[in-house]
Structures are given as structure tokens and as C-alpha cells.
CSV table of C-alpha atoms in Angstrom, one decimal:
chain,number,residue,atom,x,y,z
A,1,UNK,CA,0.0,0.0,0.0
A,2,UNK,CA,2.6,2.3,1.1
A,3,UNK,CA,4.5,1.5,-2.1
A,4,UNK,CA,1.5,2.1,-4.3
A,5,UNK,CA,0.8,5.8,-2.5
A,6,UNK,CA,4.3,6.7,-3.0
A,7,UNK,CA,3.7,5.8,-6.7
A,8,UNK,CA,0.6,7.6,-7.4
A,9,UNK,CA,1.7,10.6,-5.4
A,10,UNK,CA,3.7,12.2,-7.9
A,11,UNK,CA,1.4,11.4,-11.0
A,12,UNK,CA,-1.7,13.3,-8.4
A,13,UNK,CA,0.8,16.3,-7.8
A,14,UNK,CA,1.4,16.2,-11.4
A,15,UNK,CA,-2.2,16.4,-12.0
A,16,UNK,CA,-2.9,19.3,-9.8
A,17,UNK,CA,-0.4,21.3,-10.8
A,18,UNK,CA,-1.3,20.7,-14.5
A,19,UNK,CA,-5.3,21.3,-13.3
A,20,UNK,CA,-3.6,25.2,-11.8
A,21,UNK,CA,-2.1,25.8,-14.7
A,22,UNK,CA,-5.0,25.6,-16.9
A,23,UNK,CA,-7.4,27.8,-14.9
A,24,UNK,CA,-4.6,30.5,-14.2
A,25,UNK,CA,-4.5,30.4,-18.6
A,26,UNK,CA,-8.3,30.4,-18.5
A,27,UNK,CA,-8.5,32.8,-16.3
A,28,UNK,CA,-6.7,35.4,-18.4
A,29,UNK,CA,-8.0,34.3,-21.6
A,30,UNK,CA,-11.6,35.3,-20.0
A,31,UNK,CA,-10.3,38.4,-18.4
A,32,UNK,CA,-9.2,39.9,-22.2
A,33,UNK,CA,-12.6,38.3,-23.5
A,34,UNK,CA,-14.5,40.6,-20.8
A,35,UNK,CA,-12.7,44.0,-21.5
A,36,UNK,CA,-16.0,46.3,-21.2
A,37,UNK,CA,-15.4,44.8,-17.5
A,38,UNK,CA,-11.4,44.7,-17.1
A,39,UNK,CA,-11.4,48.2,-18.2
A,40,UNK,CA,-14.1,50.2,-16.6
A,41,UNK,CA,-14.3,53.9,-16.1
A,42,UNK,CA,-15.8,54.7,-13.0
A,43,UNK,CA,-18.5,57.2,-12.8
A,44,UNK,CA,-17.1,59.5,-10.4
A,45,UNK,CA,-14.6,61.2,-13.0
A,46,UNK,CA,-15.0,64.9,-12.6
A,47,UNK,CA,-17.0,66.5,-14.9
A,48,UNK,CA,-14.3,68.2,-16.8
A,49,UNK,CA,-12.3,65.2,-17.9
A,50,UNK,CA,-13.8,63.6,-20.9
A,51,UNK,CA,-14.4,59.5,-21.0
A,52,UNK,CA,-14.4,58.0,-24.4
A,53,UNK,CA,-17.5,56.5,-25.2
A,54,UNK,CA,-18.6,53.3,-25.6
A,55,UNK,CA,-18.4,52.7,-28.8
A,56,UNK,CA,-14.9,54.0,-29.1
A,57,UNK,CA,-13.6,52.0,-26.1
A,58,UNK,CA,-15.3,49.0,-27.7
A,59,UNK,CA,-13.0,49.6,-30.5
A,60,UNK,CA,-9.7,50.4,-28.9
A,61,UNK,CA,-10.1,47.7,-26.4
A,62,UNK,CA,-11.7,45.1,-28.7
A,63,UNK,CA,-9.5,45.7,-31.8
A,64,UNK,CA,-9.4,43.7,-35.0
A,65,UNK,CA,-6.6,42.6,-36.2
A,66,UNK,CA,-7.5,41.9,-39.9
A,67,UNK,CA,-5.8,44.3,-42.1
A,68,UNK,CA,-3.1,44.9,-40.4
A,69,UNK,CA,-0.7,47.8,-42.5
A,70,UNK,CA,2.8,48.7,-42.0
A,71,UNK,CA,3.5,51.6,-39.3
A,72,UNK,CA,6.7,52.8,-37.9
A,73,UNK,CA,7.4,52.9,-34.6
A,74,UNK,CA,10.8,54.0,-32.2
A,75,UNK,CA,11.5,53.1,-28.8
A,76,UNK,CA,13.4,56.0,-26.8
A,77,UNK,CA,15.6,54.7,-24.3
A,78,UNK,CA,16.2,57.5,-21.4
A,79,UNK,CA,20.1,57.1,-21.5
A,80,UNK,CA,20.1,61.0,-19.4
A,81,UNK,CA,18.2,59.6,-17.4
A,82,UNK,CA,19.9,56.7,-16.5
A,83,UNK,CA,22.9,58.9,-16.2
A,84,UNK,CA,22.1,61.3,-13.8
A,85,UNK,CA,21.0,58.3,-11.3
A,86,UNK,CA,24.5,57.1,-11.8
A,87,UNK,CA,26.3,58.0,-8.7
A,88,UNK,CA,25.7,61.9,-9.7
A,89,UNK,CA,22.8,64.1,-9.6
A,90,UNK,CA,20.9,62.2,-6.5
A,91,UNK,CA,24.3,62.2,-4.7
A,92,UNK,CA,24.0,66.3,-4.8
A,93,UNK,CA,20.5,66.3,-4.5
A,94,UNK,CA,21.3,64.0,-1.1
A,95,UNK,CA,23.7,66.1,0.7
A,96,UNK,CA,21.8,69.8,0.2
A,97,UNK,CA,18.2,69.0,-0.6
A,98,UNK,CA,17.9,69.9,3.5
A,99,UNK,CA,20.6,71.9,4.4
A,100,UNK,CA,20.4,74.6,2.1
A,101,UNK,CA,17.6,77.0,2.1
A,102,UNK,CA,16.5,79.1,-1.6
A,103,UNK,CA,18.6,82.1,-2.0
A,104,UNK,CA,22.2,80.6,-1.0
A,105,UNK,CA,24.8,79.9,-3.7
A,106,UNK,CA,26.1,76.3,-3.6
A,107,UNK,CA,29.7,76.5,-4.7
A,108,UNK,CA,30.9,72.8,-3.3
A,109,UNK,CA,30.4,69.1,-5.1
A,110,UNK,CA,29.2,71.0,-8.3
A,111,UNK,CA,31.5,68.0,-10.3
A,112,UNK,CA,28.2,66.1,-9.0
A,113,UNK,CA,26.2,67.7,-11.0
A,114,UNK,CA,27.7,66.4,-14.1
A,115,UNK,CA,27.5,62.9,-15.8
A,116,UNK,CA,29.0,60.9,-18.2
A,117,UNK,CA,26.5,59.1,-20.6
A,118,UNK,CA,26.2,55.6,-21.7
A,119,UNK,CA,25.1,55.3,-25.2
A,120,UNK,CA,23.4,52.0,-25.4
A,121,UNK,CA,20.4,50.6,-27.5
A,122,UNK,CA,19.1,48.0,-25.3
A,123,UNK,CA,17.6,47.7,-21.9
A,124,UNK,CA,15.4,44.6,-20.7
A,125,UNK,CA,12.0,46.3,-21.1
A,126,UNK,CA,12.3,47.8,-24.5
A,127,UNK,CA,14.2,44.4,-25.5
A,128,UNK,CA,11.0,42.3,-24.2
A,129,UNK,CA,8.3,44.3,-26.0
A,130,UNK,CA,10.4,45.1,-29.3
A,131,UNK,CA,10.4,41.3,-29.1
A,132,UNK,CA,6.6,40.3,-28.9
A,133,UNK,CA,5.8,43.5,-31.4
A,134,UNK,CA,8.3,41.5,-33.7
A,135,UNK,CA,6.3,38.0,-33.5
A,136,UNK,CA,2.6,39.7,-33.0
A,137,UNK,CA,2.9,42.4,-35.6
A,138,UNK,CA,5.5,41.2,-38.0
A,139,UNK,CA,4.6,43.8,-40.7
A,140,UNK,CA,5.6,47.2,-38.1
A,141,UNK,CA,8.9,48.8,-38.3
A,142,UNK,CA,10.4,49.0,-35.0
A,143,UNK,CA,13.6,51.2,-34.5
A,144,UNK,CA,15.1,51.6,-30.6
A,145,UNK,CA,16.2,55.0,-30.5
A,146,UNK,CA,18.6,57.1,-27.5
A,147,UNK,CA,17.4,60.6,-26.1
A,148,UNK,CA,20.7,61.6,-28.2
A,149,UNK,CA,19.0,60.7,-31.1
A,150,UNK,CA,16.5,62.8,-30.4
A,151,UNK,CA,18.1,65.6,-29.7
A,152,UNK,CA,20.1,65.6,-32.8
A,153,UNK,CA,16.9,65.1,-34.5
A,154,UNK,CA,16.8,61.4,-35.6
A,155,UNK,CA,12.9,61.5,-35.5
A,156,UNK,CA,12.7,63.7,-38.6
A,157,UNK,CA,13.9,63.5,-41.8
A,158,UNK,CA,15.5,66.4,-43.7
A,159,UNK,CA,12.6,68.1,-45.1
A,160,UNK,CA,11.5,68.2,-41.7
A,161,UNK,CA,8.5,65.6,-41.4
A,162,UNK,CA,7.9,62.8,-39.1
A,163,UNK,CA,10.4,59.7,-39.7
A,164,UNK,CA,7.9,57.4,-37.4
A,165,UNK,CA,4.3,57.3,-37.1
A,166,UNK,CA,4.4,56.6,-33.3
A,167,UNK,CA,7.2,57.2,-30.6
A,168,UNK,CA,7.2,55.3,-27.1
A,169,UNK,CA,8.8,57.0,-24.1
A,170,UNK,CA,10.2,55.4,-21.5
A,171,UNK,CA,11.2,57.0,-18.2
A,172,UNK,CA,12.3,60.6,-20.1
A,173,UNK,CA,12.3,62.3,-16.3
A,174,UNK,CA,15.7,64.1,-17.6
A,175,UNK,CA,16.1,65.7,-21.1
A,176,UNK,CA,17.6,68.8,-22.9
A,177,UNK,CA,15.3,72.0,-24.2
A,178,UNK,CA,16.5,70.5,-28.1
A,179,UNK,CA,15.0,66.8,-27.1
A,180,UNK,CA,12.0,68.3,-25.6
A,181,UNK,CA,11.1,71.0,-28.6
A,182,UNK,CA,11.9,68.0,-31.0
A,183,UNK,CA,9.3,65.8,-29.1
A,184,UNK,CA,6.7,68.4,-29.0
A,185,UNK,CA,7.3,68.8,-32.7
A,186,UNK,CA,7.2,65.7,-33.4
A,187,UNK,CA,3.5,64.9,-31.9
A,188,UNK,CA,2.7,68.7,-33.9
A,189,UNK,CA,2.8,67.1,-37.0
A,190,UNK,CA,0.9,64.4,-36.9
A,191,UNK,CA,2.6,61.9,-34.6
A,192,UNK,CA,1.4,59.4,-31.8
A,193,UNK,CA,3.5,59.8,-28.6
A,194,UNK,CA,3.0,57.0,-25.7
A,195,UNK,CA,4.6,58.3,-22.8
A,196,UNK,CA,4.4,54.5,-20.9
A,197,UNK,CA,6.7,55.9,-17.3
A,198,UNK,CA,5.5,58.6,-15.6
A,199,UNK,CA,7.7,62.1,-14.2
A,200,UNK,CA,8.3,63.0,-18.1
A,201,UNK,CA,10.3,66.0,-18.8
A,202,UNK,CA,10.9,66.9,-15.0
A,203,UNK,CA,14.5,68.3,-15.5
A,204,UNK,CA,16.7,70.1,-18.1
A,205,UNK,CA,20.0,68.9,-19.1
A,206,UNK,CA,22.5,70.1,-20.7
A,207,UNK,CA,24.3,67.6,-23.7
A,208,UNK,CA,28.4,67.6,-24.7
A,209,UNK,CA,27.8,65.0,-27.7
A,210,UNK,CA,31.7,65.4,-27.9
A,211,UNK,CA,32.4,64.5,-24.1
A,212,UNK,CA,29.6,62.4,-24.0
A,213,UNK,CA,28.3,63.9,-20.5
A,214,UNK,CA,25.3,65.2,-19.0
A,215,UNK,CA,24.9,68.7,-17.2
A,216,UNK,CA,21.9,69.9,-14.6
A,217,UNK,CA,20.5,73.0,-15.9
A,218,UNK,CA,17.2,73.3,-13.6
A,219,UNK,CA,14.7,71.1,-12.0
A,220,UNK,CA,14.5,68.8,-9.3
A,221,UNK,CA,14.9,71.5,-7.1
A,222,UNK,CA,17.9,73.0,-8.5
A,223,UNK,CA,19.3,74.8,-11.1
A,224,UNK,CA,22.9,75.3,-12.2
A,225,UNK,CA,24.9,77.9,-14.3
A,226,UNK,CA,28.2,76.3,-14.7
A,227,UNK,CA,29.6,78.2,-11.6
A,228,UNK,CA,27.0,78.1,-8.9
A,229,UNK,CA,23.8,76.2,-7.7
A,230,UNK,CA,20.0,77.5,-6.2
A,231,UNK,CA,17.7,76.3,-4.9
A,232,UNK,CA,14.4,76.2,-7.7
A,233,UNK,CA,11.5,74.8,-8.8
A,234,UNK,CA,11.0,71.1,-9.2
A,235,UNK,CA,9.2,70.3,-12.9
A,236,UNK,CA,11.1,72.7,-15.0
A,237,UNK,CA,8.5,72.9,-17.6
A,238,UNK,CA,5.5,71.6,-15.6
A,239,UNK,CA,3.1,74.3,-16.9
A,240,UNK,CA,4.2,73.8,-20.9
A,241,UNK,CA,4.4,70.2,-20.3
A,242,UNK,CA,0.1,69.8,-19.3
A,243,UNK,CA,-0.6,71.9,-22.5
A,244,UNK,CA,0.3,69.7,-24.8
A,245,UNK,CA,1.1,66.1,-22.8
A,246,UNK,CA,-1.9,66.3,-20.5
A,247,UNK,CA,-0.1,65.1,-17.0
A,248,UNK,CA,2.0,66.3,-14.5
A,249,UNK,CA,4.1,64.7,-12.0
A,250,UNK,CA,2.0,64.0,-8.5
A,251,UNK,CA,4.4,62.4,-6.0
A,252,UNK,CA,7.5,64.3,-5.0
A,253,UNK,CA,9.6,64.7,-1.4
A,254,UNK,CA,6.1,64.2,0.2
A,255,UNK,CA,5.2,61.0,0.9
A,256,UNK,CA,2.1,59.7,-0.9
A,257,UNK,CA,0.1,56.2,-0.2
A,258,UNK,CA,-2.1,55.8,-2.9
A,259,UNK,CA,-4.4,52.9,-4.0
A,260,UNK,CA,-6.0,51.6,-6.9
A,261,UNK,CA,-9.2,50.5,-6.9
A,262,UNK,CA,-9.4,49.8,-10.6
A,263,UNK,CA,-6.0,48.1,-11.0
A,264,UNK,CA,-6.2,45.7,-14.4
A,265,UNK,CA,-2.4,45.2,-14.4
A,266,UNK,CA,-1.9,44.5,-10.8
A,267,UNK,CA,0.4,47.4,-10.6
A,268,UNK,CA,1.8,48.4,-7.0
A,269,UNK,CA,2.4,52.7,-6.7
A,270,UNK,CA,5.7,54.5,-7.5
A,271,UNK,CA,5.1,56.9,-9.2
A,272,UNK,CA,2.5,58.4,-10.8
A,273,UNK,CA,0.9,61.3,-13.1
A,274,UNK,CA,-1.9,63.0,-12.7
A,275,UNK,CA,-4.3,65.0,-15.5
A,276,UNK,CA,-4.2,68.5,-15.9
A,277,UNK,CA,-5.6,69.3,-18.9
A,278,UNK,CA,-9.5,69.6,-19.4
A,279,UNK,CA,-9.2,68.5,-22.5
A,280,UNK,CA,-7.8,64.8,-21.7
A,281,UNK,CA,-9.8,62.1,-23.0
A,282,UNK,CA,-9.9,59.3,-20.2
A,283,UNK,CA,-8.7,55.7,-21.6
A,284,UNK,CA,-8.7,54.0,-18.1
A,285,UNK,CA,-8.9,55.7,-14.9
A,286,UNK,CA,-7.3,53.5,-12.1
A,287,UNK,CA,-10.0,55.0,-9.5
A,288,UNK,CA,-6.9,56.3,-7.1
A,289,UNK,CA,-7.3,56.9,-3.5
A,290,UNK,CA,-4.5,59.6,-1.4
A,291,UNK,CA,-4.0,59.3,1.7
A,292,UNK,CA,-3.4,62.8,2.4
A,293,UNK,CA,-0.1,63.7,3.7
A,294,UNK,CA,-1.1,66.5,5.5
A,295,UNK,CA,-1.9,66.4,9.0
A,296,UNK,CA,-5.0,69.2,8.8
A,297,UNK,CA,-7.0,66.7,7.7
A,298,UNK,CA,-8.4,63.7,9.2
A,299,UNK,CA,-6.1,60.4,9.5
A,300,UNK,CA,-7.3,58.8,6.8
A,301,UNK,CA,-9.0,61.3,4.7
A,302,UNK,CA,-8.4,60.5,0.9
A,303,UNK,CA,-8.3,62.8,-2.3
A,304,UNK,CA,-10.9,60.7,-4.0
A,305,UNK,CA,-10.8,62.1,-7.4
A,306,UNK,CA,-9.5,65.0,-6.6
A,307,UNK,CA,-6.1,64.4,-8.9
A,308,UNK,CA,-7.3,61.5,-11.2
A,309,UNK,CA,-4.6,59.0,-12.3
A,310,UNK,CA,-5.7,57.9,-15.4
A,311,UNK,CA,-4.6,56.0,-19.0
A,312,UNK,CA,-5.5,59.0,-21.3
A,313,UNK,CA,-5.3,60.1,-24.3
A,314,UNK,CA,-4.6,64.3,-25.3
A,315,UNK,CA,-4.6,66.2,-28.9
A,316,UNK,CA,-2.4,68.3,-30.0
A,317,UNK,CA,-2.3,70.1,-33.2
A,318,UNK,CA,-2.2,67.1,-35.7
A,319,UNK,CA,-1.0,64.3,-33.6
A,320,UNK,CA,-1.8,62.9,-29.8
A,321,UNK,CA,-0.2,61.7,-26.6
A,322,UNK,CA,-1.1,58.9,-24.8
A,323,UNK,CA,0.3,58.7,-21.2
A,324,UNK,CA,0.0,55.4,-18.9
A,325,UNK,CA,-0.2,57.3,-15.8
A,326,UNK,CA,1.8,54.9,-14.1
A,327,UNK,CA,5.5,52.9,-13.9
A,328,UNK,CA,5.2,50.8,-16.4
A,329,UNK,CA,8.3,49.6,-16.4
A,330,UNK,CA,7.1,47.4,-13.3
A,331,UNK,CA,4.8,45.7,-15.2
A,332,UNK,CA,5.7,45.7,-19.0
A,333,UNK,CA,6.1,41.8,-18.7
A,334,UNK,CA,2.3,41.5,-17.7
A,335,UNK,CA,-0.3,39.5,-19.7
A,336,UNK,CA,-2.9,42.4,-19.0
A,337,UNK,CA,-0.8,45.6,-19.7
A,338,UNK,CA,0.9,43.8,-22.3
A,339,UNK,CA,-2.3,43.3,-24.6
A,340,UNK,CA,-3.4,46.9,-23.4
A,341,UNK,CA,-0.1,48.3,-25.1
A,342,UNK,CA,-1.2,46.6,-28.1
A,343,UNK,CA,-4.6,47.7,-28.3
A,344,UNK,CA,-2.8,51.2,-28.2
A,345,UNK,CA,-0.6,50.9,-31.2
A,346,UNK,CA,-3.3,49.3,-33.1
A,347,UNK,CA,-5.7,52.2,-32.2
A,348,UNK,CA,-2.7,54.7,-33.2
A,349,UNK,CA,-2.4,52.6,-36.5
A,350,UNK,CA,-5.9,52.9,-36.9
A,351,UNK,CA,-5.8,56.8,-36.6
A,352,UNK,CA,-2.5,56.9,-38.8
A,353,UNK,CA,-3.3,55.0,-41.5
């Protein structure tokens, strides 16, 4: 007996785990079936915010995929970014975010305010969805591109028109005034821009393409001549940036606990956008809940609404952004977000075709 129970134990455990597998598969396959479910906008946006209408969320969240036509798309890694995290900027930011009050002239560890840049065409993220693009949508045109490339312009061709139907952003939180016009430009004549990371376009950088380095010109707090540092603002261009992306950043210095209550992609908070544009068209609105920060209010009162985190989408002139509202570098690899992306660059298609 005890020989036979050790036998069938394994072939049961087998079983089980085989039985697990197929309902978690089942599961997901009926979670994309029911999108006018997974992707709900709750009732309680403010007035002001548009929410797309059924028909048209049918369509971006239901797409068909006959037909499918050729579009170009670029990827643009944030290699500024990823340089002023390097042992730099944050190290500055560290040592006199406290002790220095606006008005005083910072004249020490200024060499910390300089970086030298990687120039690199692959990270894991952008690798992973170039990759399932490449096997869904065989007939796109994917190019990964560097924020040096768009500063020099890469993203138009001579005559001055768009080189790429669509442009995905990752985490752009640093970038020069050239990058920035260029971007803007870019989604003026016609483009699609998907800004998937939140905190775009927070600081200004200066570029040496010769030395290959980075240089803080203002934001996160500070700003920098060459000579001296001040304290100043935080978002450099925070009130340009809502006119024509939709979104500023919501969490800084202040700690923020926020939940999601419509949370498809089982994403946990880090940091976040919020609208600020009456014109954004709500895509998905995660229902967010603040716990306020500030001690005038009750312990647990929430700002229910009161800055919406939201998939959007925002016109300007002849093209559109789409911002995530969210990290999504946390959760690029998920089944959910995943076919969400791509029910965003078919709808672009859709729109640029």
C-alpha cells in the first residue's frame, strides 16, 4: 500500500499542478474576453475630464486585427536619465536638498552635478516588448532609438517631417530643451506619442555629444549655471508640459500612499501622473485613492478624485499623446498591460493609416 501511494503521489501532484495551470491560462484568456469589464471607467470622473464612449472604447479595447498595415514605430531609451542616477545628480541632491535654504549659492560638489552618458540601445524592457511587437505584428517597423538621437533630430527627416508614425517613451524624467522642442514637434505634425513611465520632462539637461556627459540645468529643485547652484522649482516645464502632454508629476519629497481600486495590471504605486488638462480624454482611470499627507486633515482622509490617475489620451495640433499614468516599467512583462499596449498601437495605427 505504502509502495503504491508513493507511486501515485507524484502522477496526483502532477495532475494538480497541471489542473492550476490551466485555470490560471483560462482565467486570463476570459479576463481579455470581458474588456468592457477589465477596463471600466468609473462614474465619479470629474465633470471636466472627458471619458471615451462606448463605442470607441469598444473599438480600442476590442480591436481587429485583420488588415493589419505597416507603421513605424521607435522606442526611446532615457540614456540622461539613466545617467544622472549614476552615482551623480541624487548624490547632490542627497547632501543639500535639506541643508540649504532658496537664496544661498552652492559652490561645493558641483563635479556632482555632471555625468558621463552611456550610449546603449538596449535595456530589458524595450528588449521584451520590441520582441513580442516582432512576433505579434510582423509587418511594423520597430527602431530603438537614444534621447541623443532625439536631440540631434533622428525622429525627422530632412525636409523636416515625421520619420515614425508613433514614438514610445520610456522613463524621459531628464532631457535637454533641443530633445523636448523636438518631441513636442514631433507629436505637432501628426505623430502618436505613448509616454508609458510617468515624471516626463521633469529636469533640463544640458548635452556635450563630444564629451559624452550630461549637465543639470534646472529642476528637481535646482538649477545650475556652470559656476553656482540654487535652490528652484522642481518640474522645469511643468506648466508647458500639461498643455500639450496632459499630466504632470503627483508624488514628490512628500510621501504619498495611494491605491487603486481599478488596478487591471496589478500594478503596486511608484510613481505616478496626474491629468491637468481639461481636454484629456480618459482611456482608463485606475479610481486612485490619497492618503493625504497632510496632517490638517483627518487620519485617513483621501483625495478621491480630486487628482485623477488615469490612462488618457490628449490632442495636440495634428497628432496625440497617450500617457500610462503609471511605472510601467514594473509591469511591462504582464499579460494584462501587455495586450493593453497593443490595443494602443493598433488604435494609433488605426488613426495613422
Amino acid at each position: 500500500m505504502k509502495r503504491l501511494i508513493a507511486i501515485l503521489m507524484p502522477m496526483l501532484m502532477i495532475f494538480i499542478l497541471g489542473q492550476l495551470h490551466i485555470l490560471v491560462v483560462t482565467s486570463q484568456h476570459r479576463i481579455y474576453a470581458q474588456n468592457s469589464t477589465m477596463y471600466s471607467v468609473v462614474p465619479s470622473v470629474p465633470h471636466k475630464f472627458e471619458m471615451l464612449g462606448q463605442e470607441q472604447r469598444q473599438r480600442l479595447f476590442s480591436p481587429s486585427f485583420q488588415d493589419i498595415k505597416h507603421i513605424n514605430i521607435a522606442f526611446v531609451l532615457p540614456i540622461f536619465t539613466n545617467a544622472a542616477y549614476h552615482n551623480s545628480f541624487y548624490t547632490f541632491y542627497k547632501i543639500y536638498q535639506q541643508s540649504i535654504k532658496s537664496g544661498v549659492n552652492i559652490t561645493h560638489n558641483l563635479n556632482l552635478l555632471s555625468s558621463n552618458v552611456i550610449l546603449t540601445k538596449s535595456d530589458p524592457e524595450t528588449r521584451y516588448l520590441t520582441k513580442h511587437l516582432a512576433l505579434r505584428f510582423p509587418s511594423f517597423h520597430v527602431d530603438i532609438l537614444t534621447d541623443a538621437d532625439v536631440d540631434g533630430g533622428s525622429v525627422f527627416f530632412t525636409n523636416g517631417t515625421n520619420k515614425y508614425d508613433t514614438l514610445v517613451l520610456r522613463h524621459q524624467e531628464y532631457v535637454t530643451q533641443q530633445e523636448y522642442d523636438n518631441l513636442k514637434k514631433f507629436v505637432a505634425n501628426g505623430g502618436t506619442m505613448i509616454l508609458l513611465d510617468s515624471n516626463p520632462f521633469y529636469a533640463l539637461v544640458g548635452y556635450d555629444r563630444i564629451m559624452q556627459t550630461i549637465t543639470l540645468i534646472k529642476g528637481h529643485f535646482f538649477a545650475f549655471n556652470g559656476r553656482t547652484a540654487w535652490k528652484s522649482v522642481n518640474e522645469t516645464l511643468a506648466n508647458d508640459t500639461s498643455q500639450w502632454t496632459g499630466s504632470n508629476f503627483l508624488c514628490f519629497l512628500t510621501p504619498c500612499r495611494i491605491t487603486f481600486a481599478d488596478n487591471p495590471f496589478g500594478y503596486n504605486q511608484r510613481e505616478e501622473q496626474y491629468l491637468t488638462n481639461s481636454n484629456d480624454t480618459i482611456l482608463l482611470n485606475y479610481n486612485a485613492s490619497i492618503l493625504s499627507p497632510y496632517p490638517i486633515l483627518a487620519k485617513n482622509a483621501t483625495l478621491d478624485h480630486e487628482r485623477v490617475i488615469a490612462a488618457y489620451q490628449l490632442d495636440y495640433k495634428k497628432g496625440r499623446v497617450i500617457g500610462l499614468g503609471i511605472y510601467s516599467d514594473d509591469i511591462y512583462f504582464k499579460h494584462n498591460f501587455v495586450m493593453f499596449f497593443d490595443d494602443l498601437l493598433m488604435e494609433t495605427r488605426k488613426i495613422n493609416s
